[in-house]
Amino acid sequence: MCGIVAYIGPKDASPILLEGLQRLEYRGYDSAGVAVVAPVTKSAPAKLRLCKVKGRVADLAAALPARFKGGAGIGHTRWATHGVPSDANAHPHTDNEGRIAVVHNGIIENADELRAKLAADGAVFRSETDTEVLAHLVAAHRAEGGELEDAVRAALKLVVGTYGIAVLDAGQPDRIVVARNGSPIVLGIGEKEMFAASDVSALVRYTRQVVHLEDGELATVRADGFRTFTEDARTVTRQPSTVDWEVGSYDTGGYAHYLLKEIHEQPGAVERTLSGRLDERFATAHLGGLNLDARELREIRRVKILGCGSAYYAGEMGAQLIEELARIPAHSEPASEFRYRNPVIEADTLYVAVSQSGETYDTLAAVQEVKRKGGRVLGVVNTVGSAIARECDGGMYLHAGPEVSVASTKAFTSTVVAFALLALHFGRIHDLSPADGRRIVAGLKALPDQIRQVLEQQQEIEALAAEYAHSQGMMYIGRVRGYPVAREGAQKLKEISYVHAEAYPASELKHGPLALISPELPTVALVPDDELLDKNLTALGEIKAREGRVLAVAHRPIEAKHADHCLVVPKSEPELDPLLLNIPLQLLAYHAAVALGRDVDKPRNLAKSVTVE
Ligand code: F6R
């Protein structure tokens, strides 16, 4: 959602903060700000300097005064939750005297109540944010004496909600205090300098040695080291770990956008998801992190997949794979709805949480609800060490590499590949024959090259996108395996191009949506070469008869009487076909968004990690 970065050391903090914020901008991009402690001089004590603006990090950089110097600083890029995007609502927030500065990710649920009490005691509020109460609370406790960390601990004891925070105090410029509860904070260890951020992407340029704080933990960060402790001031020892993501993963690498780069990274991402997990001899998959033995797996009667947005659609493809290969009933459900219907949690159901970021609050809360009621949850997660990964009983990492563009592409594909591995593993301890197992193993191995073949059609897809982008809206249709592909295709188009798109099972057209069909509302149709081919062609005939335009994605050219245009993708095994059918739809959405001049990597109103409800 929002991004936090902090630096303390011998260098000038502001360029480091700005660089970090630029890397975090994908998380939130409606306003940004920094605060530094200006160095002590003979004539003046240490002083806090603040600069914050509505707009992007580039606007902040332009607004920064030339002499904005300080060796300790905190920064924030915001995605508004409390209060509109504005200079005043941008973080950092300060107390009356401007001595304490706070940046915050998350939501303070009792902010109104705290604000009323603080205002009665003389606090002057300058923003509509929940975060500002934290600055006043910390200042109030600091006024009572003691160290900054004690004041932060005391303030947090009064707060209900989620937070990742960094606090700077002009009175103690030798330290920054950070805290985590439900919103990540990671420390970066440098040479006589220290960093902190909400996400390792802001740190990898400077250090690979990181420490992830746990919920309920705080840290005092000084240039020469750090100390971690609990809200009750108990010291905890945290060992640093090494980040293996390359700094280059956070650059566009010569592509026009991160989204295009990430679409093109898919062959490599799939190779990494598969790496070391395929067992050709026994025609199965090895999944070391499930923490379930074969007997426990055999006792599972049902699989329930939970995720939000594209993760939910990837789960729909996953459910289909599990039912087809393992013949275990499987279903995907939006995690955002799940816990509100008081779900029945069954001991013989395996729950699987899907999340690229591993931070999505709705998915995390769904996992916690399942666990509270005694269920067992596996995570299919991209971000190592993320909140969801840590909350789950076991699972699989995608190893897709960092995904920066707001819209998910490579993580989506890797998630479906991970489900194919899980389904294969399940299948082979149930009824899936060795021959069918071998067929799936071979199909999975062929995927990276087949994805490359689809990507080679980029120019053709770009030309089609230019033609279809200006439509009033788009219909996406598919049947059975093709339906989740249609849903994900429509989602991609609407989120980055803002063209309205709806997905329907092709079989449902006659039951309502056929009324929408006209030359202004073209249809993207998934037409795999499978047992439903004839039925799909009949649906296309019905659309054409009503003057609807059709762009088919198929395994062989489709006749003009059924489609105006056709993109042909390589055939995989039928169960794996959805993976390849989805790739042209990513490129179609991307090029439509570019043709319409959209901000492809940072679509309006959206943020990469949705860490609030
Ligand atoms: C769509 C998209 C979102 C995410 C959803 C879940 O392109 O990116 O729909 O899939 O917000 O995010 P994660 O996977 O991080 O839990």
Coordinates of C-alpha atoms in Angstrom, one line a residue, residues 33-414:
G33 CA 7.4 13.2 1.9
V34 CA 10.7 13.1 3.8
A35 CA 12.0 14.4 7.1
V36 CA 15.6 14.7 8.1
V37 CA 17.3 15.9 11.3
A38 CA 19.5 18.8 10.3
P39 CA 22.9 18.5 11.9
V40 CA 23.8 20.2 15.2
T41 CA 25.8 23.4 14.7
K42 CA 27.7 25.5 17.2
S43 CA 24.9 28.0 17.1
A44 CA 21.8 25.7 16.7
P45 CA 20.6 22.4 18.2
A46 CA 19.5 19.6 15.9
K47 CA 16.3 20.5 14.0
L48 CA 13.8 18.5 12.0
R49 CA 13.3 19.5 8.4
L50 CA 10.2 18.4 6.5
C51 CA 9.2 18.4 2.9
K52 CA 6.0 16.7 1.6
V53 CA 3.9 17.1 -1.5
K54 CA 0.8 15.7 -3.2
G55 CA 2.0 13.8 -6.3
R56 CA 4.8 11.5 -7.2
V57 CA 8.3 11.0 -5.8
A58 CA 9.6 13.1 -8.8
D59 CA 7.4 16.0 -7.6
L60 CA 8.9 15.6 -4.1
A61 CA 12.4 15.6 -5.5
A62 CA 11.6 18.8 -7.5
A63 CA 10.2 20.4 -4.3
L64 CA 13.1 19.5 -2.0
P65 CA 15.1 22.6 -1.0
A66 CA 18.7 22.6 -2.1
R67 CA 20.1 22.5 1.4
F68 CA 18.0 19.7 2.8
K69 CA 20.8 18.0 4.7
G70 CA 20.8 15.5 7.5
G71 CA 22.4 12.2 8.5
A72 CA 19.1 10.7 9.7
G73 CA 15.9 10.7 7.9
I74 CA 12.6 9.0 7.1
G75 CA 10.5 9.0 4.0
H76 CA 7.1 7.8 2.8
T77 CA 5.1 7.3 -0.4
R78 CA 1.4 7.3 0.2
W79 CA -1.8 5.7 -1.1
A80 CA -4.6 7.5 0.6
T81 CA -6.8 5.7 3.1
H82 CA -7.6 8.4 5.7
G83 CA -8.0 11.8 4.0
V84 CA -7.7 12.8 0.3
P85 CA -4.2 13.0 -1.3
S86 CA -2.9 16.4 -0.4
D87 CA 0.3 18.1 0.9
A88 CA -1.2 18.2 4.4
N89 CA -2.2 14.5 4.5
A90 CA 1.2 13.4 3.1
H91 CA 3.6 11.8 5.6
P92 CA 5.7 12.4 7.7
H93 CA 3.4 13.9 10.3
T94 CA 4.8 15.9 13.2
D95 CA 3.8 17.1 16.7
N96 CA 3.0 20.7 17.5
E97 CA 6.6 21.7 17.9
G98 CA 7.8 19.8 14.9
R99 CA 10.3 17.7 16.9
I100 CA 8.8 14.3 16.3
A101 CA 8.2 13.0 12.8
V102 CA 6.3 9.8 12.0
V103 CA 5.7 7.8 8.8
H104 CA 3.2 5.0 9.0
N105 CA 1.7 2.2 6.9
G106 CA -1.5 0.6 8.1
I107 CA -4.6 1.9 9.9
I108 CA -5.1 3.2 13.5
E109 CA -8.7 2.1 14.2
N110 CA -9.1 4.2 17.4
A111 CA -7.7 7.3 15.8
D112 CA -10.9 9.4 16.3
E113 CA -11.0 8.7 20.0
L114 CA -7.2 9.4 20.4
R115 CA -7.5 12.6 18.4
A116 CA -10.3 13.9 20.6
K117 CA -8.2 13.3 23.8
L118 CA -5.0 14.7 22.3
A119 CA -6.8 17.8 21.0
A120 CA -8.3 18.4 24.4
D121 CA -4.7 18.4 25.8
G122 CA -3.6 21.0 23.2
A123 CA -2.5 19.0 20.2
V124 CA -3.0 20.9 17.0
F125 CA -4.0 18.6 14.1
R126 CA -3.0 19.7 10.6
S127 CA -4.1 16.7 8.6
E128 CA -7.1 14.3 8.3
T129 CA -4.9 11.3 8.7
D130 CA -5.0 8.6 11.5
T131 CA -1.1 8.8 11.5
E132 CA -0.9 12.2 13.0
V133 CA -2.2 11.0 16.3
L134 CA 1.0 8.8 16.6
A135 CA 3.2 11.9 16.3
H136 CA 1.3 13.7 19.0
L137 CA 1.2 10.6 21.2
V138 CA 4.9 10.0 21.0
A139 CA 5.6 13.7 21.7
A140 CA 3.3 13.6 24.7
H141 CA 5.3 10.6 26.1
R142 CA 8.7 12.1 25.3
A143 CA 7.7 15.3 27.2
E144 CA 7.5 13.0 30.3
G145 CA 11.2 12.3 29.9
G146 CA 12.9 9.0 28.9
E147 CA 14.2 7.7 25.6
L148 CA 12.5 7.9 22.2
E149 CA 12.0 4.1 22.2
D150 CA 10.1 4.3 25.6
A151 CA 7.9 7.0 24.2
V152 CA 7.1 5.0 21.1
R153 CA 6.4 1.9 23.1
A154 CA 4.1 3.8 25.4
A155 CA 2.3 5.4 22.4
L156 CA 1.8 2.1 20.7
K157 CA 0.2 0.6 23.8
L158 CA -2.7 3.0 23.3
V159 CA -3.2 2.3 19.7
V160 CA -5.6 -0.3 18.2
G161 CA -4.9 -1.2 14.6
T162 CA -2.1 -2.1 12.2
Y163 CA 1.1 -0.3 11.7
G164 CA 4.6 -0.3 10.3
I165 CA 6.2 3.0 11.5
A166 CA 9.5 4.9 11.6
V167 CA 9.9 7.7 14.1
L168 CA 12.5 10.5 14.1
D169 CA 13.1 12.8 17.0
A170 CA 15.1 16.1 16.8
G171 CA 16.0 15.6 20.4
Q172 CA 17.7 12.3 19.8
P173 CA 19.2 12.5 16.3
D174 CA 21.4 9.5 16.8
R175 CA 18.5 7.0 16.3
I176 CA 15.4 6.1 14.4
V177 CA 12.8 3.9 16.1
V178 CA 10.7 1.5 14.0
A179 CA 7.9 -0.8 14.9
R180 CA 5.8 -3.4 13.2
N181 CA 2.3 -4.8 13.8
G182 CA 0.6 -6.2 10.7
S183 CA 2.6 -4.0 8.2
P184 CA 6.1 -5.1 7.4
I185 CA 9.3 -3.4 8.5
V186 CA 12.7 -4.7 7.4
L187 CA 16.1 -3.4 8.6
G188 CA 19.1 -3.2 6.3
I189 CA 22.5 -3.5 7.7
G190 CA 25.3 -1.4 6.1
E191 CA 28.9 -0.4 6.9
K192 CA 28.5 2.0 9.7
E193 CA 25.1 2.9 8.4
M194 CA 21.7 1.4 8.8
F195 CA 18.5 1.4 6.7
A196 CA 14.9 0.4 7.4
A197 CA 12.0 0.0 4.9
S198 CA 8.6 -1.5 4.4
D199 CA 10.0 -3.6 1.6
V200 CA 13.5 -5.0 0.7
S201 CA 13.2 -3.4 -2.8
A202 CA 14.2 0.0 -1.2
L203 CA 17.3 -1.6 0.4
V204 CA 18.9 -3.9 -2.2
R205 CA 20.9 -1.1 -3.8
Y206 CA 22.7 -0.6 -0.5
T207 CA 22.8 -3.9 1.4
R208 CA 21.8 -7.6 1.1
Q209 CA 21.9 -8.1 4.9
V210 CA 18.4 -7.7 6.3
V211 CA 16.4 -8.4 9.4
H212 CA 12.6 -8.8 9.3
L213 CA 10.8 -7.6 12.3
E214 CA 8.0 -9.7 13.6
D215 CA 4.6 -8.3 14.6
G216 CA 4.7 -6.7 18.0
E217 CA 8.4 -5.9 17.7
L218 CA 10.3 -2.6 17.6
A219 CA 13.9 -1.7 16.9
T220 CA 16.2 1.2 17.6
V221 CA 18.3 1.8 14.6
R222 CA 21.6 3.7 14.9
A223 CA 24.5 4.2 12.4
D224 CA 26.5 1.5 14.1
G225 CA 23.8 -1.1 14.7
F226 CA 20.4 -2.0 15.9
R227 CA 18.5 -3.4 18.9
T228 CA 15.2 -5.3 18.6
F229 CA 12.8 -5.5 21.4
T230 CA 9.1 -6.2 22.3
E231 CA 6.4 -3.8 23.3
D232 CA 7.2 -4.8 26.9
A233 CA 10.9 -3.7 26.4
R234 CA 12.2 -7.3 26.4
T235 CA 15.2 -7.6 24.1
V236 CA 14.8 -10.1 21.3
T237 CA 17.7 -11.4 19.1
R238 CA 17.1 -11.4 15.4
Q239 CA 19.7 -12.9 13.0
P240 CA 20.2 -11.1 9.7
S241 CA 19.4 -13.0 6.5
T242 CA 20.7 -12.5 3.0
V243 CA 18.4 -11.2 0.2
D244 CA 18.9 -13.0 -3.1
W245 CA 16.9 -10.7 -5.4
E246 CA 19.1 -8.7 -7.8
V247 CA 19.0 -4.9 -7.8
G248 CA 18.5 -5.2 -11.6
S249 CA 15.1 -6.9 -10.9
Y250 CA 13.9 -3.5 -9.8
D251 CA 14.8 -1.7 -13.0
T252 CA 12.8 -1.7 -16.2
G253 CA 15.8 -3.2 -18.0
G254 CA 15.3 -1.3 -21.2
Y255 CA 11.6 -2.1 -21.5
A256 CA 9.1 0.7 -21.8
H257 CA 7.4 -0.4 -18.6
Y258 CA 7.8 -2.8 -15.7
L259 CA 4.6 -4.6 -16.9
L260 CA 6.1 -5.3 -20.3
K261 CA 9.3 -6.5 -18.7
E262 CA 7.5 -8.8 -16.3
I263 CA 5.4 -10.2 -19.1
H264 CA 8.6 -11.0 -20.9
E265 CA 10.2 -12.5 -17.8
Q266 CA 7.6 -15.2 -17.6
P267 CA 9.6 -18.0 -19.3
G268 CA 12.4 -17.5 -16.7
A269 CA 9.9 -17.2 -13.8
V270 CA 8.2 -20.5 -14.8
E271 CA 11.6 -22.2 -15.0
R272 CA 12.4 -21.0 -11.4
T273 CA 9.0 -22.1 -10.1
L274 CA 9.6 -25.6 -11.6
S275 CA 13.3 -25.8 -10.7
G276 CA 14.2 -28.8 -8.6
R277 CA 10.5 -29.8 -8.2
L278 CA 9.9 -32.2 -11.1
D279 CA 10.5 -35.9 -10.6
E280 CA 10.6 -37.5 -14.1
R281 CA 11.4 -41.0 -12.7
F282 CA 8.2 -41.2 -10.7
A283 CA 6.3 -38.8 -12.8
T284 CA 5.5 -36.5 -9.9
A285 CA 6.5 -33.3 -8.2
H286 CA 8.6 -32.8 -5.1
L287 CA 7.3 -30.1 -2.8
G288 CA 9.6 -29.8 0.2
G289 CA 7.8 -27.1 2.1
L290 CA 4.3 -28.5 2.4
N291 CA 5.1 -30.0 5.8
L292 CA 2.5 -32.7 5.1
D293 CA 3.5 -36.4 4.6
A294 CA 1.8 -38.7 2.0
R295 CA -0.5 -40.1 4.7
E296 CA -1.8 -36.7 5.7
L297 CA -2.2 -35.6 2.1
R298 CA -4.2 -38.8 1.3
E299 CA -6.6 -37.9 4.1
I300 CA -7.5 -34.6 2.5
R301 CA -11.0 -34.7 1.1
R302 CA -11.4 -31.1 -0.2
V303 CA -9.2 -28.1 -1.2
K304 CA -10.3 -24.5 -0.6
I305 CA -8.2 -21.8 -2.2
L306 CA -8.3 -18.3 -0.9
G307 CA -6.9 -15.2 -2.6
C308 CA -7.9 -11.7 -3.9
G309 CA -8.2 -10.3 -7.4
S310 CA -5.9 -12.0 -9.8
A311 CA -4.7 -14.3 -7.0
Y312 CA -8.3 -15.6 -6.7
Y313 CA -8.5 -16.2 -10.5
A314 CA -5.2 -18.0 -10.4
G315 CA -6.8 -20.1 -7.6
E316 CA -9.7 -20.9 -9.9
M317 CA -7.2 -22.3 -12.4
G318 CA -5.6 -24.1 -9.5
A319 CA -8.9 -25.6 -8.3
Q320 CA -9.5 -26.9 -11.9
L321 CA -6.1 -28.5 -12.0
I322 CA -6.5 -30.2 -8.6
E323 CA -9.9 -31.6 -9.5
E324 CA -8.8 -32.8 -12.9
L325 CA -5.5 -34.4 -11.9
A326 CA -6.2 -35.5 -8.3
R327 CA -10.0 -35.8 -8.5
I328 CA -10.3 -34.0 -5.1
P329 CA -13.1 -31.4 -5.0
A330 CA -11.5 -28.0 -5.0
H331 CA -12.8 -24.5 -5.1
S332 CA -11.4 -21.0 -5.1
E333 CA -13.1 -18.2 -3.1
P334 CA -12.3 -14.4 -2.7
A335 CA -10.4 -14.2 0.6
S336 CA -12.0 -10.8 1.1
E337 CA -15.4 -12.4 1.5
F338 CA -14.5 -15.6 3.1
R339 CA -14.2 -14.7 6.8
Y340 CA -17.4 -12.6 6.8
R341 CA -19.6 -15.6 6.1
N342 CA -18.5 -17.5 9.2
P343 CA -17.1 -20.3 7.1
V344 CA -17.3 -23.9 8.2
I345 CA -13.7 -25.1 8.7
E346 CA -13.2 -28.8 8.2
A347 CA -10.3 -30.9 9.5
D348 CA -10.1 -32.9 6.2
T349 CA -10.0 -29.7 4.0
L350 CA -6.7 -28.3 2.9
Y351 CA -6.8 -24.5 2.8
V352 CA -4.4 -22.8 0.3
A353 CA -3.8 -19.0 0.5
V354 CA -2.5 -17.4 -2.6
S355 CA -0.6 -14.1 -2.6
Q356 CA 2.1 -12.5 -4.7
S357 CA 3.0 -9.9 -2.1
G358 CA 2.3 -12.1 0.9
E359 CA 0.9 -8.9 2.5
T360 CA -2.7 -8.6 1.3
Y361 CA -4.7 -7.9 4.5
D362 CA -7.9 -9.7 3.4
T363 CA -5.9 -12.9 2.6
L364 CA -3.9 -12.7 5.8
A365 CA -7.1 -12.3 7.8
A366 CA -8.7 -15.3 6.0
V367 CA -5.6 -17.4 6.9
Q368 CA -5.9 -16.3 10.5
E369 CA -9.6 -17.2 10.6
V370 CA -8.9 -20.7 9.3
K371 CA -6.2 -21.2 11.8
R372 CA -8.2 -19.9 14.7
K373 CA -10.8 -22.6 13.9
G374 CA -8.2 -25.4 13.7
G375 CA -7.7 -25.6 9.9
R376 CA -4.5 -26.2 8.1
V377 CA -3.3 -23.6 5.6
L378 CA -0.6 -23.8 2.9
G379 CA 0.7 -20.6 1.3
V380 CA 1.4 -20.1 -2.4
V381 CA 3.4 -16.9 -2.1
N382 CA 6.0 -15.0 -4.0
T383 CA 7.6 -12.8 -1.3
V384 CA 9.9 -14.8 0.9
G385 CA 9.3 -14.2 4.7
S386 CA 6.2 -12.2 4.1
A387 CA 3.3 -12.1 6.6
I388 CA 1.1 -14.6 4.8
A389 CA 4.1 -17.0 4.2
R390 CA 4.9 -16.9 7.9
E391 CA 1.3 -17.4 9.1
C392 CA 0.8 -20.5 7.0
D393 CA 1.7 -24.1 8.1
G394 CA 3.7 -24.7 5.0
G395 CA 3.6 -24.0 1.3
M396 CA 5.4 -23.2 -1.9
Y397 CA 7.3 -20.1 -2.8
L398 CA 6.9 -19.1 -6.5
H399 CA 10.5 -17.7 -7.0
A400 CA 9.0 -15.6 -9.8
G401 CA 11.3 -12.7 -8.8
P402 CA 10.0 -9.3 -7.6
E403 CA 6.9 -8.0 -9.4
V404 CA 6.9 -4.2 -9.4
S405 CA 4.1 -3.3 -11.8
V406 CA 0.8 -3.0 -10.0
A407 CA -1.0 -5.5 -12.3
S408 CA 0.1 -9.1 -11.7
T409 CA 1.4 -11.1 -14.7
K410 CA 4.5 -13.3 -14.0
A411 CA 3.4 -14.0 -10.4
F412 CA -0.1 -15.0 -11.8
T413 CA 1.5 -17.5 -14.3
S414 CA 3.9 -18.9 -11.7

